Amino acid sequence: MAVPTASPAAPPDPHPALIAVLDDTARTWLDESAAQVAADAVTVRRLFPAVRRKCGRGHLDEHWSVDEAARAVLLTALPLRGEALADEAARLHRHGDPAEQRAVLRALPLLDLGDLALPLVREALRGNDTTLIEAALGPYAAAHLPDAEYRQAVLKCVFCEIPLDRVTGLDTRADRELARMLADFAHERIVAGRAVPQDILPVVQAFPDVVGGRAELQHALTDVLKEEG
């Protein structure tokens, strides 16, 4: 079993996919709204909350819902850079409902922000909304979150029962220390007679020395390998 998920990569520009699914009224509204935002950044504060009402909220593709994608279009239309862009994204996140916050987090890889948006990721990871945690751990976090914080975020996903295949970059960012942390967690679960999430075992198996002499954990890993075979 390979360590799950793909390497960090920015999601595709959602605008072409939106054009294919939006009706004429919604498409016109989005195009006009993006033009307004490009001309005057402040208008995004009025238009951002209106997206679901104007464009809908259904599934678009593996990365976006319709409303998230439409909000990403507005964000990428902002005529701002650097700190100014980070501040506006933070403002939309701070004043938004969970759907708007998810949209900001999912759009971060499309914005040229360097490390400036890390406070938004950290805020989401401190909370208990699993949809925001999942949105925060996309390509932006995989590329920018420091190692120690990335490991803690993965562990939080395990505690919150978020499948690890929804955590971007695990195949490249999993290291021995993360494997040790997950091995300790798995051992505690086994000793307590509780089930071990199967998706943590490939990370542990990639660094087998972290198992040490813990026979129960070794048996769990052996069982996984037998299933694969």
PDB file of N, CA and C in Angstrom, residues 16 49 61 74 89 92 102 104 106 110-111 119 127 140 143 149 153 161 171 181 188-189 199 203 211 220 224:
ATOM      1  N   PRO A  16     -12.802  27.707 -16.801  1.00  0.00           N
ATOM      2  CA  PRO A  16     -13.314  26.941 -17.951  1.00  0.00           C
ATOM      3  C   PRO A  16     -14.376  25.919 -17.577  1.00  0.00           C
ATOM      4  N   PRO A  49     -20.111  37.119  -0.891  1.00  0.00           N
ATOM      5  CA  PRO A  49     -21.194  36.385  -0.219  1.00  0.00           C
ATOM      6  C   PRO A  49     -22.361  36.033  -1.134  1.00  0.00           C
ATOM      7  N   ASP A  61     -15.925  19.521  -9.698  1.00  0.00           N
ATOM      8  CA  ASP A  61     -14.927  18.498 -10.001  1.00  0.00           C
ATOM      9  C   ASP A  61     -14.301  18.030  -8.694  1.00  0.00           C
ATOM     10  N   LEU A  74     -13.365  35.174  -8.446  1.00  0.00           N
ATOM     11  CA  LEU A  74     -13.357  36.540  -7.919  1.00  0.00           C
ATOM     12  C   LEU A  74     -12.035  36.855  -7.216  1.00  0.00           C
ATOM     13  N   ALA A  89      -7.789  38.597   1.376  1.00  0.00           N
ATOM     14  CA  ALA A  89      -8.197  37.199   1.533  1.00  0.00           C
ATOM     15  C   ALA A  89      -8.527  36.903   2.995  1.00  0.00           C
ATOM     16  N   LEU A  92     -11.953  38.407   3.880  1.00  0.00           N
ATOM     17  CA  LEU A  92     -13.062  37.608   3.366  1.00  0.00           C
ATOM     18  C   LEU A  92     -13.235  36.334   4.195  1.00  0.00           C
ATOM     19  N   ARG A 102     -14.104  28.069   3.257  1.00  0.00           N
ATOM     20  CA  ARG A 102     -13.560  26.953   2.468  1.00  0.00           C
ATOM     21  C   ARG A 102     -13.089  27.444   1.108  1.00  0.00           C
ATOM     22  N   VAL A 104     -11.975  30.408   0.264  1.00  0.00           N
ATOM     23  CA  VAL A 104     -10.706  31.134   0.392  1.00  0.00           C
ATOM     24  C   VAL A 104      -9.560  30.146   0.547  1.00  0.00           C
ATOM     25  N   ARG A 106      -9.348  26.977  -0.329  1.00  0.00           N
ATOM     26  CA  ARG A 106      -9.106  26.178  -1.533  1.00  0.00           C
ATOM     27  C   ARG A 106      -8.479  27.015  -2.658  1.00  0.00           C
ATOM     28  N   LEU A 110      -3.918  29.320  -5.951  1.00  0.00           N
ATOM     29  CA  LEU A 110      -4.031  30.122  -7.176  1.00  0.00           C
ATOM     30  C   LEU A 110      -3.527  31.548  -6.989  1.00  0.00           C
ATOM     31  N   LEU A 111      -3.246  31.919  -5.741  1.00  0.00           N
ATOM     32  CA  LEU A 111      -2.816  33.279  -5.428  1.00  0.00           C
ATOM     33  C   LEU A 111      -1.315  33.271  -5.124  1.00  0.00           C
ATOM     34  N   PRO A 119      -1.239  32.212   8.179  1.00  0.00           N
ATOM     35  CA  PRO A 119      -2.141  32.437   9.313  1.00  0.00           C
ATOM     36  C   PRO A 119      -3.552  31.910   9.082  1.00  0.00           C
ATOM     37  N   GLY A 127      -9.205  24.924  14.610  1.00  0.00           N
ATOM     38  CA  GLY A 127     -10.627  24.696  14.835  1.00  0.00           C
ATOM     39  C   GLY A 127     -11.005  23.224  14.759  1.00  0.00           C
ATOM     40  N   TYR A 140      -1.601  24.443  -1.029  1.00  0.00           N
ATOM     41  CA  TYR A 140      -0.901  25.576  -0.418  1.00  0.00           C
ATOM     42  C   TYR A 140      -0.207  25.139   0.872  1.00  0.00           C
ATOM     43  N   ALA A 143       2.798  22.941   0.360  1.00  0.00           N
ATOM     44  CA  ALA A 143       3.978  23.642  -0.129  1.00  0.00           C
ATOM     45  C   ALA A 143       4.607  24.566   0.900  1.00  0.00           C
ATOM     46  N   GLU A 149       4.512  21.637  11.912  1.00  0.00           N
ATOM     47  CA  GLU A 149       3.082  21.954  11.838  1.00  0.00           C
ATOM     48  C   GLU A 149       2.364  21.010  10.882  1.00  0.00           C
ATOM     49  N   ALA A 153      -0.720  18.607  11.833  1.00  0.00           N
ATOM     50  CA  ALA A 153      -1.963  18.671  11.069  1.00  0.00           C
ATOM     51  C   ALA A 153      -2.401  17.287  10.617  1.00  0.00           C
ATOM     52  N   GLU A 161     -10.712  11.832  12.211  1.00  0.00           N
ATOM     53  CA  GLU A 161     -11.216  10.824  11.266  1.00  0.00           C
ATOM     54  C   GLU A 161     -11.368  11.393   9.860  1.00  0.00           C
ATOM     55  N   ASP A 171       2.557  12.068   0.258  1.00  0.00           N
ATOM     56  CA  ASP A 171       3.527  11.166  -0.362  1.00  0.00           C
ATOM     57  C   ASP A 171       4.928  11.756  -0.386  1.00  0.00           C
ATOM     58  N   MET A 181       5.249   9.379  15.104  1.00  0.00           N
ATOM     59  CA  MET A 181       4.056   9.885  15.774  1.00  0.00           C
ATOM     60  C   MET A 181       2.841   8.998  15.484  1.00  0.00           C
ATOM     61  N   GLU A 188      -1.014   2.992  20.857  1.00  0.00           N
ATOM     62  CA  GLU A 188      -1.947   3.340  21.930  1.00  0.00           C
ATOM     63  C   GLU A 188      -3.339   2.795  21.638  1.00  0.00           C
ATOM     64  N   ARG A 189      -3.753   2.881  20.380  1.00  0.00           N
ATOM     65  CA  ARG A 189      -5.082   2.354  20.019  1.00  0.00           C
ATOM     66  C   ARG A 189      -5.138   0.832  20.190  1.00  0.00           C
ATOM     67  N   ASP A 199      -5.364   3.822   7.058  1.00  0.00           N
ATOM     68  CA  ASP A 199      -4.605   4.687   6.153  1.00  0.00           C
ATOM     69  C   ASP A 199      -3.350   5.272   6.792  1.00  0.00           C
ATOM     70  N   VAL A 203       2.204   4.918   6.035  1.00  0.00           N
ATOM     71  CA  VAL A 203       3.220   5.884   6.449  1.00  0.00           C
ATOM     72  C   VAL A 203       4.179   5.226   7.433  1.00  0.00           C
ATOM     73  N   VAL A 211       8.680   1.121  14.460  1.00  0.00           N
ATOM     74  CA  VAL A 211       7.831   0.141  15.131  1.00  0.00           C
ATOM     75  C   VAL A 211       8.529  -0.392  16.377  1.00  0.00           C
ATOM     76  N   ALA A 220      -0.101  -5.743  13.049  1.00  0.00           N
ATOM     77  CA  ALA A 220      -1.034  -4.945  12.258  1.00  0.00           C
ATOM     78  C   ALA A 220      -0.450  -4.619  10.899  1.00  0.00           C
ATOM     79  N   VAL A 224      -1.672  -5.861   7.018  1.00  0.00           N
ATOM     80  CA  VAL A 224      -1.905  -4.968   5.880  1.00  0.00           C
ATOM     81  C   VAL A 224      -1.152  -5.485   4.658  1.00  0.00           C
TER      82      VAL A 224
END
